[in-house]
Every structure is written in C-alpha cells, then in structure tokens.
Amino acid sequence: MTDVTIGQPVRRSEDERFLTGRGRYIDDINLEGQARAVVLRSVYAHARIKNIDASGALAMEGVLLVVTGEDWIAEGFGPMPTKTAIRKNRDGSELSEPPRHCLAIGRVRYVGEPVALVVAETDPIARDALDLIDVDYESLDAVTDAVEALAPDAPQLWDDIPGNLCIDFELGDREGVEKAFAEADHVITLDLENNRVTAVPIEPRGCVGSYDPETDTYLLYNSTQNVHAIRDTLAENVFGIDKEKIRHIAPDVGGGFGVKNSAYPEPPLVLYAAKKLGRPVKWINNRSESFLSDTHGRGQTSRVQLAIDNDGTFRALRTETVAGIGAYCWTIGPFTPTGGSARTQGGPYDFPVMYYRSRAVFINTGPMDPYRGAGRPEATFQTERIIEYAARQLGLDPIEIRRKNLMRPEKLPHKTSMGLNIDCGDFPKVFERTLKLADPGSFAERAEQIKTAGRRFGFAIAPYLECTGGGPKEFAGVAFGADGTVSLSVGSQSTGMGHETSMAQLLAARLGIPFERVEYHQADTDKTPIGGGHGGSRGMELGGNAVAQAAGEVIEKASGLAAHLLQSKAADLTFEGGSFKDSGSGASVSMVEVIEASFDSERLPDDLEPGCLDTGSTFERGEISIPNGCHAAAVEVDPKTGAILLLGYWVVDDFGTIINPLLADGQVMGGVAQGIGQVLTENIVFDDSGQLITGSLMDYGLPRADGVPDMVIEYYEGAPTKKNPLGVKGAGEAGCVGSLPAVVNAVLDALKEFGVVHIDIPLTSEKVWRAVQDQGAHDPKGLIEGAL
C-alpha cells in the first residue's frame, strides 16, 4: 500500500543527498587520464582576426592541443543552428541567420566569443598557455544598443545581413487596433526598458567528454537542462554523425533557469579534443567566464500603447519592441522577443483587439536565449506597466480598472488576438482572493507610521497570464526489480525542482506502491529514447502525464496477472487504493503482491515471463496549458535615500491540479526572488565599446535573503485544464511573470506624491533618489523613437 497521495506536500527525498554532500555535479566527475581544457575568448566586441600564433603555447610543457577556428573549419564541422519556431518576417520572408561555429571564423563579434581551445595536462597549465597565444586583431566599430543598431549608419555585424536585422515580426489585428485607437477616449503611451539579466546558477557550466575508438562513440557528461536536444544538435549539425553515437548525461545540476538549455560551443570542442588526443577532456567555466559566455535574457526596449475610455474600459493594446539578441541567433534567441513575448500580451484582460510588433536585432554583445519565463514576464510587465501608468495619468483607481477589465469565466474558452487558447480559469476570483490575502486597507496605520518617519508606503496588485512550452512529447519508462525496487526513467529533467520526489510520488500514488521503492532516473540519452528536458514549465505537464500514462499501462498489464492470481476475469476486476478487487467474490490482491508474483515463474501464467509488467510510454501534448494567477506587493520607500524595503508579498496561482504543494511553493518563491532581483539590483551592462561592465559578483547585484520578504502563497484548483489528463498547467516560471510589475508598481505607488510615474528597472537606490529629486520629470516617449 502506498504512503503518498496526489496533492500531498511530500518532502523532497533528494535533499538528504544534496545536504550531506553526496550530490554528484559536473565538477565531481573525473575520468581516468583526463586532460583539462580552457577557452581563449575575444577581448574585443568587434574585430577582424588577422592571425593567430599558437606556437608559444604549443611549446609549453604540458600543453597537448590548441584548436583555432581555421582548424575547426578544416575538419569540416558544421555550425549550430537556431531552433526557433518563429522564422518568418512580416512580409513572409525568412529570418536572417548567420552561421554559428564553435570558434570564431575570421572575425569576433562579442567580448567572450571563443577564439581558441587549449588542452593541457592541468587546468593551471592550460590557463597559463592562454597568455602565450598571440592573436592579431584589427579592431572594428561596435554597437551594443538594439535601437542604435537599426540606424542606417550603425556598424554592421554581418556583411550579408543589412541593417543588423534578424527578424521583423508581427502578430494580431493591426487595422482593428488602429480603428480602436481612433475611437477611444484616450490613447496612453509609455516607453520602457526590460533590462538585460543573466541567470547566475550556483553551479557554473562544465562538461567532461571521452571517445571510444573501438565503438566509434562519444560519452559526454554536461551540466545542461536538455540532453536529448543538445545531443542531436552536436551529432547531426556539428559532427555529421548518427545521434546514437553520442551518449549524453547530465548529473545533478545546480540550477539552470534557461541558461543551461542552450547548445554551447564548449561541449563539442571537448568531444573533438577527446577524440583527437585519445583521452578524456574536462572543461569547467569559472564565474567571470560565465558572465561573458552564458546566455542572457530579457533585454527589450518597448513602446506600449493602451486605448482606454473615460470609464476605464480597455479598447485595445499595441506593443512595439526592439530586442538585441547578441551577435548570433543562438539556440532559439529570436523566439523570446517575438512569439515568446507576443503570446501572452494583454494578460487575463478582455481586450477586444491587440497588436504586437517586434524586431530582433544583432548587436555586439554576448548571446541572448531563454531566461526563466522567456517572453511571458516581458509581456506581463508591458501590460501591467501601461495599465498602472494609464491609471495615474487619468486619475483612475489602478485596482478598479483591473477589476473592471478582467476576463469573466463565462467567456472561456476564448482565443485571444494573439492566438492563445485560454480554456479555463476564474481570473476575477483569483484577483479578489489575492486582494483579500493582502488586505491593503489593514496597512493604513502602518503607512501613517512610515510616513511620519519620512518614508512612504506603496502597494500594487498584478494579475498575470502565461503559457507553457517546450517540446510536445515526453517519455516515461517503468521497470520492476525482483528485489521490490521500481525504476522510473523520465525524459523531462530537474535542475533542482524536485522531480525525484514529485514523479515518484505520482507513480506511487497511481500504482499504490511504497514511495521509497521508486528509483528515479533522468537526463541520460541511454535511459529514454526521447526527452524534452527542462524548459517552458513542461516538467509536470509533459513528464508527469507521461508517468501517469505509464502507470495506467502498468495497471492494464497487471490486471491480467491479478485475475490469474484471483482465479477471476480481468473484466471483473476494479483497481482502487493500490489493490485489484473482484466485484463478484470480493477477493482482492494488492499491486505489490502482483509485482512480486510477476517474478515467480510458478505463479505466472504460461503466456507471461518475468518483467512482464515493465512498460515505456510516450505522452504527446495537444495544446499548451495556460497557468495564471495574481501577485501583490507592499513596499516601503525612503525618498531621501532611494532605499526600498519589501514589507509583504501575496500570490494566488492557478496551476490546475497541484501534485505537491510544497514543491509548487518552492517554484513560486524562487521565481519571485528572481523577479525581485531584476527589479531592484540585477543588470547586465556593456559600455559603448562592447566591454562587459557587470562581469563579476562584485558588479552584478543578485538578490539577497534579507531583500526577499515572507510570502503568502495559495492555489486555486477550481479550474483544472482538460488539455492534459492530469489537469496540470505548469508552475516553474510563474513567479518571474507576476513579480516584475507587482514590485515596480508598488514602488511607484509609494512615490506618487512626488510625481514619479515611471522609472526603468532596475530600481536602484540612486535611480529612485534621482527620480524624487527630479519630481518625476519623465518623457514617456523617446527610448524607441528612432526605431519606429
């Protein structure tokens, strides 16, 4: 009999391993005879490579190999392509995609771009050898601002891509929006920045690779979120070999947040070096290199316009965005500012019409790729900021205009102007529940005390609507052992989210077996034939449903054996609470007993063999689900110093069916903390020459524990989706989606008496102080003017 149920807050079983130092991360993996690799990275944002002289490095004792771009091309290796689903310009033409090789070919286009690989006996020797490689650069003009990159006289990154334009994308009803704008009482315009950030996982990227000449196969250990997709890219696109020639394994991964979802150049370089040298090769990124070479996220300059009537009714929404995606398309870089940000425009509000246009632009900076939310936080920020701004401009109550325009549950299912199919939910109920939890009226006395002390109180509420994503198929395999163990292998992947617990909990609850018997396996291309890894909040929606589907197949197989044991007919049996019961005789047998019998040849019927209950199941999603919810924040701001203190935070989320509320809480808290970090301190900054200014933890401000408030989190489970059998909607990214506007709008609420209606994030103390000193002087237009 199982000891767990769906919906139970089961504590994470993997934490004992992690907290006692028994986790196995990429730097814990060492193969016999391994060499160490380091990467020489460009010190220029834009330059021609006139010559590379590696003779000094190769002459150094202990140096085994130096690989340059010319060497790479001579081997015939291919570039790594973008896998973006958005490939068409507004006029129907294809997006512009430059080749992305693992090493720079003839020209560097961002500081940190790999120029050469050095392999040596030890890491210190390899790093010393970097100084002996003489690269003759011819410096070129660089451009790091996306709007400036579109100007006719801007430096051109690619000779065959005019105007630095990767893609010009649009979605929605342009004519309908223009008509609504002409008829509305007001059109409110706001230009805003969603600043560039990076994930900074506690574990940097790294990999260890080896080659077996007898089988002509590779083994790659990699700190990544997506072993199958990256394996396929390396095999098919870079090396031109069958994907089965590479076994790709991710050990324990210390945080991903999207930054480890991309195909990077270092793993194929390591595999090549391992084959070339005939020995394993290991590469580990350090923190400074991570800032230069890890992908970044967000980074959009937008003009948002809201058509609104005098009574607060929303008539239309228009958003125009320019996003710098770095020097290459990377893995799916153009998707985030285009389709990724377009889908959830307008949030849970009943906008009659919407229009979204975005241009993804090449600039001389590090790469852009998905970062937790990948467009949904950007869309919610754009929507919620223009609503708050319009309320201030028109003297309307920000809470009331939101309440007035929320989509009513009776309108669902509904397809938005962005093509998003919202099947279920109760946005007004979630909104009112969040307000009740926060109870802003109860802060009146506290607010007065704060004001008496010279500070100001602020409150804001921010409903949000997002959607899941990632690959549409997932595999789960269940295999039983004669010793009672149950092996569960799943193609989705945890990078710290607790799948080892939640997936085992789901299987144990469905089969009625002891939770502790389940052994969980993930992130190994030899364990599952397919796998979508981690990304797009797909873990439970895809992986969980694959597990549930596999459990159903086990029950179906086990029913025949149970009937044999009970001397009944399978059609007469029911399965409930972990036992098969004969509806006629009342006799029963537990799933545990059936599993034990499946390994006893004397108890098996003639047509079955030991292992007959094992199964492998592929679940395919029809449509993405629509998580939604509402965030509220209360803050205290000191106008004399610009200091911000978060006093309270409240969240009500609709994730459909909650498998494990304890783990869901962790996902929400982590996402909110990342959102708070972006709002208050995090910022990737390049100077005009393309040098990274925020290249260490001395310069890049991560959120700290004392800056994250206690959170009150509740779930609305009254509208489980019918888009998947479990009724789940995805929880991994929602915290980032609602937190940005909730905190920003709360701060601006605190500053309203000073005339401050907008400050671009991050809201550093200096920015807040200057805004107060300027008495809110703000031009709502101008940031994106040159690109319109």
PDB file of C-alpha atoms in Angstrom, residues 567-708:
ATOM      1  CA  GLN A 567      -8.864 -17.009 -10.472  1.00  0.00           C
ATOM      2  CA  SER A 568     -11.095 -14.296 -11.862  1.00  0.00           C
ATOM      3  CA  LYS A 569     -11.563 -12.480 -15.142  1.00  0.00           C
ATOM      4  CA  ALA A 570      -9.760  -9.217 -15.773  1.00  0.00           C
ATOM      5  CA  ALA A 571     -13.062  -7.650 -16.819  1.00  0.00           C
ATOM      6  CA  ASP A 572     -14.466  -8.348 -13.346  1.00  0.00           C
ATOM      7  CA  LEU A 573     -11.666  -6.514 -11.531  1.00  0.00           C
ATOM      8  CA  THR A 574     -11.517  -2.948 -10.328  1.00  0.00           C
ATOM      9  CA  PHE A 575      -8.329  -1.199  -9.242  1.00  0.00           C
ATOM     10  CA  GLU A 576      -8.502   1.252  -6.376  1.00  0.00           C
ATOM     11  CA  GLY A 577      -6.284   2.173  -3.460  1.00  0.00           C
ATOM     12  CA  GLY A 578      -3.448   0.034  -4.724  1.00  0.00           C
ATOM     13  CA  SER A 579      -5.451  -3.225  -4.958  1.00  0.00           C
ATOM     14  CA  PHE A 580      -7.332  -5.229  -7.568  1.00  0.00           C
ATOM     15  CA  LYS A 581     -10.718  -6.432  -6.352  1.00  0.00           C
ATOM     16  CA  ASP A 582     -13.117  -8.959  -7.833  1.00  0.00           C
ATOM     17  CA  SER A 583     -16.523  -7.278  -7.986  1.00  0.00           C
ATOM     18  CA  GLY A 584     -18.242 -10.622  -7.548  1.00  0.00           C
ATOM     19  CA  SER A 585     -16.333 -12.549  -4.893  1.00  0.00           C
ATOM     20  CA  GLY A 586     -14.825  -9.538  -3.126  1.00  0.00           C
ATOM     21  CA  ALA A 587     -11.398 -11.186  -3.208  1.00  0.00           C
ATOM     22  CA  SER A 588      -8.504  -8.805  -3.689  1.00  0.00           C
ATOM     23  CA  VAL A 589      -4.792  -8.697  -4.310  1.00  0.00           C
ATOM     24  CA  SER A 590      -2.510  -5.683  -3.930  1.00  0.00           C
ATOM     25  CA  MET A 591      -0.336  -4.232  -6.686  1.00  0.00           C
ATOM     26  CA  VAL A 592       2.710  -5.038  -4.541  1.00  0.00           C
ATOM     27  CA  GLU A 593       1.672  -8.702  -4.471  1.00  0.00           C
ATOM     28  CA  VAL A 594       1.076  -8.715  -8.211  1.00  0.00           C
ATOM     29  CA  ILE A 595       4.548  -7.246  -8.797  1.00  0.00           C
ATOM     30  CA  GLU A 596       6.090  -9.908  -6.560  1.00  0.00           C
ATOM     31  CA  ALA A 597       4.191 -12.625  -8.424  1.00  0.00           C
ATOM     32  CA  SER A 598       5.475 -11.312 -11.749  1.00  0.00           C
ATOM     33  CA  PHE A 599       8.943 -12.637 -10.797  1.00  0.00           C
ATOM     34  CA  ASP A 600       7.695 -16.035  -9.569  1.00  0.00           C
ATOM     35  CA  SER A 601       7.555 -18.395 -12.536  1.00  0.00           C
ATOM     36  CA  GLU A 602       5.366 -20.794 -10.582  1.00  0.00           C
ATOM     37  CA  ARG A 603       2.678 -18.141 -10.141  1.00  0.00           C
ATOM     38  CA  LEU A 604       2.841 -16.754 -13.690  1.00  0.00           C
ATOM     39  CA  PRO A 605       0.506 -17.985 -16.410  1.00  0.00           C
ATOM     40  CA  ASP A 606       2.203 -19.737 -19.333  1.00  0.00           C
ATOM     41  CA  ASP A 607       1.983 -16.736 -21.653  1.00  0.00           C
ATOM     42  CA  LEU A 608       3.854 -14.348 -19.305  1.00  0.00           C
ATOM     43  CA  GLU A 609       7.510 -14.057 -18.347  1.00  0.00           C
ATOM     44  CA  PRO A 610       9.322 -12.208 -15.515  1.00  0.00           C
ATOM     45  CA  GLY A 611       9.412  -8.493 -16.294  1.00  0.00           C
ATOM     46  CA  CYS A 612       6.023  -8.664 -17.962  1.00  0.00           C
ATOM     47  CA  LEU A 613       4.836  -5.514 -16.148  1.00  0.00           C
ATOM     48  CA  ASP A 614       7.616  -3.264 -17.474  1.00  0.00           C
ATOM     49  CA  THR A 615       6.463  -0.523 -19.805  1.00  0.00           C
ATOM     50  CA  GLY A 616       7.617   2.527 -21.717  1.00  0.00           C
ATOM     51  CA  SER A 617       5.141   5.236 -22.666  1.00  0.00           C
ATOM     52  CA  THR A 618       5.295   8.385 -24.767  1.00  0.00           C
ATOM     53  CA  PHE A 619       2.865  11.177 -23.954  1.00  0.00           C
ATOM     54  CA  GLU A 620       2.146  13.829 -26.564  1.00  0.00           C
ATOM     55  CA  ARG A 621       0.633  17.168 -25.646  1.00  0.00           C
ATOM     56  CA  GLY A 622      -2.106  18.563 -27.823  1.00  0.00           C
ATOM     57  CA  GLU A 623      -2.141  22.191 -26.718  1.00  0.00           C
ATOM     58  CA  ILE A 624      -0.077  24.169 -24.244  1.00  0.00           C
ATOM     59  CA  SER A 625      -1.767  24.943 -20.940  1.00  0.00           C
ATOM     60  CA  ILE A 626      -2.423  28.418 -19.516  1.00  0.00           C
ATOM     61  CA  PRO A 627      -1.186  28.951 -15.952  1.00  0.00           C
ATOM     62  CA  ASN A 628      -2.392  32.199 -14.428  1.00  0.00           C
ATOM     63  CA  GLY A 629      -2.636  33.993 -11.132  1.00  0.00           C
ATOM     64  CA  CYS A 630      -2.171  37.246  -9.304  1.00  0.00           C
ATOM     65  CA  HIS A 631       0.665  38.827  -7.304  1.00  0.00           C
ATOM     66  CA  ALA A 632       0.524  41.694  -4.807  1.00  0.00           C
ATOM     67  CA  ALA A 633       3.360  43.533  -3.099  1.00  0.00           C
ATOM     68  CA  ALA A 634       3.700  46.095  -0.323  1.00  0.00           C
ATOM     69  CA  VAL A 635       6.828  48.213  -0.048  1.00  0.00           C
ATOM     70  CA  GLU A 636       8.396  50.964   1.994  1.00  0.00           C
ATOM     71  CA  VAL A 637      10.492  53.569   0.161  1.00  0.00           C
ATOM     72  CA  ASP A 638      12.781  56.200   1.639  1.00  0.00           C
ATOM     73  CA  PRO A 639      12.675  59.208  -0.723  1.00  0.00           C
ATOM     74  CA  LYS A 640      15.794  60.687   0.910  1.00  0.00           C
ATOM     75  CA  THR A 641      17.978  57.698   0.079  1.00  0.00           C
ATOM     76  CA  GLY A 642      16.010  55.756  -2.535  1.00  0.00           C
ATOM     77  CA  ALA A 643      16.138  52.629  -0.364  1.00  0.00           C
ATOM     78  CA  ILE A 644      13.352  50.084  -0.936  1.00  0.00           C
ATOM     79  CA  LEU A 645      12.101  47.578   1.638  1.00  0.00           C
ATOM     80  CA  LEU A 646       9.593  44.883   0.714  1.00  0.00           C
ATOM     81  CA  LEU A 647       7.070  44.555   3.526  1.00  0.00           C
ATOM     82  CA  GLY A 648       4.891  41.755   2.221  1.00  0.00           C
ATOM     83  CA  TYR A 649       4.136  39.591  -0.792  1.00  0.00           C
ATOM     84  CA  TRP A 650       0.995  37.629  -1.670  1.00  0.00           C
ATOM     85  CA  VAL A 651       0.350  35.175  -4.506  1.00  0.00           C
ATOM     86  CA  VAL A 652      -2.647  33.166  -5.666  1.00  0.00           C
ATOM     87  CA  ASP A 653      -1.788  30.847  -8.548  1.00  0.00           C
ATOM     88  CA  ASP A 654      -3.956  28.712 -10.804  1.00  0.00           C
ATOM     89  CA  PHE A 655      -1.703  25.821 -11.786  1.00  0.00           C
ATOM     90  CA  GLY A 656      -4.601  23.427 -12.245  1.00  0.00           C
ATOM     91  CA  THR A 657      -4.098  20.219 -10.282  1.00  0.00           C
ATOM     92  CA  ILE A 658      -1.327  20.547  -7.688  1.00  0.00           C
ATOM     93  CA  ILE A 659       0.682  17.332  -7.383  1.00  0.00           C
ATOM     94  CA  ASN A 660       2.881  18.506  -4.486  1.00  0.00           C
ATOM     95  CA  PRO A 661       2.112  21.923  -2.948  1.00  0.00           C
ATOM     96  CA  LEU A 662       5.413  22.024  -1.077  1.00  0.00           C
ATOM     97  CA  LEU A 663       7.365  21.816  -4.320  1.00  0.00           C
ATOM     98  CA  ALA A 664       4.990  24.244  -6.034  1.00  0.00           C
ATOM     99  CA  ASP A 665       5.660  26.738  -3.221  1.00  0.00           C
ATOM    100  CA  GLY A 666       9.379  26.394  -3.879  1.00  0.00           C
ATOM    101  CA  GLN A 667       8.920  27.141  -7.559  1.00  0.00           C
ATOM    102  CA  VAL A 668       6.840  30.230  -6.840  1.00  0.00           C
ATOM    103  CA  MET A 669       9.241  31.542  -4.200  1.00  0.00           C
ATOM    104  CA  GLY A 670      12.268  31.032  -6.413  1.00  0.00           C
ATOM    105  CA  GLY A 671      10.632  32.778  -9.354  1.00  0.00           C
ATOM    106  CA  VAL A 672       9.513  35.709  -7.226  1.00  0.00           C
ATOM    107  CA  ALA A 673      13.034  36.065  -5.809  1.00  0.00           C
ATOM    108  CA  GLN A 674      14.469  36.199  -9.332  1.00  0.00           C
ATOM    109  CA  GLY A 675      11.891  38.808 -10.302  1.00  0.00           C
ATOM    110  CA  ILE A 676      12.746  40.891  -7.242  1.00  0.00           C
ATOM    111  CA  GLY A 677      16.415  40.617  -8.173  1.00  0.00           C
ATOM    112  CA  GLN A 678      15.781  42.000 -11.638  1.00  0.00           C
ATOM    113  CA  VAL A 679      13.582  44.804 -10.324  1.00  0.00           C
ATOM    114  CA  LEU A 680      15.985  46.003  -7.637  1.00  0.00           C
ATOM    115  CA  THR A 681      19.596  45.166  -8.474  1.00  0.00           C
ATOM    116  CA  GLU A 682      20.333  42.835 -11.415  1.00  0.00           C
ATOM    117  CA  ASN A 683      21.593  44.414 -14.627  1.00  0.00           C
ATOM    118  CA  ILE A 684      23.901  43.345 -17.441  1.00  0.00           C
ATOM    119  CA  VAL A 685      25.694  46.475 -18.668  1.00  0.00           C
ATOM    120  CA  PHE A 686      28.033  46.929 -21.639  1.00  0.00           C
ATOM    121  CA  ASP A 687      29.982  50.074 -22.400  1.00  0.00           C
ATOM    122  CA  ASP A 688      29.922  51.666 -25.842  1.00  0.00           C
ATOM    123  CA  SER A 689      32.859  49.559 -26.995  1.00  0.00           C
ATOM    124  CA  GLY A 690      31.086  46.340 -26.014  1.00  0.00           C
ATOM    125  CA  GLN A 691      33.058  45.592 -22.852  1.00  0.00           C
ATOM    126  CA  LEU A 692      31.003  43.941 -20.114  1.00  0.00           C
ATOM    127  CA  ILE A 693      30.909  46.243 -17.093  1.00  0.00           C
ATOM    128  CA  THR A 694      28.960  43.883 -14.818  1.00  0.00           C
ATOM    129  CA  GLY A 695      31.276  40.918 -15.217  1.00  0.00           C
ATOM    130  CA  SER A 696      31.518  39.625 -11.667  1.00  0.00           C
ATOM    131  CA  LEU A 697      29.502  39.270  -8.483  1.00  0.00           C
ATOM    132  CA  MET A 698      31.150  42.483  -7.301  1.00  0.00           C
ATOM    133  CA  ASP A 699      29.264  44.320 -10.066  1.00  0.00           C
ATOM    134  CA  TYR A 700      26.176  42.210 -10.757  1.00  0.00           C
ATOM    135  CA  GLY A 701      23.687  42.548  -7.892  1.00  0.00           C
ATOM    136  CA  LEU A 702      21.941  39.279  -7.083  1.00  0.00           C
ATOM    137  CA  PRO A 703      19.037  39.384  -4.606  1.00  0.00           C
ATOM    138  CA  ARG A 704      19.918  38.534  -1.014  1.00  0.00           C
ATOM    139  CA  ALA A 705      17.849  36.778   1.586  1.00  0.00           C
ATOM    140  CA  ASP A 706      17.222  39.968   3.575  1.00  0.00           C
ATOM    141  CA  GLY A 707      15.710  41.598   0.491  1.00  0.00           C
ATOM    142  CA  VAL A 708      13.133  38.872  -0.133  1.00  0.00           C
TER     143      VAL A 708
END
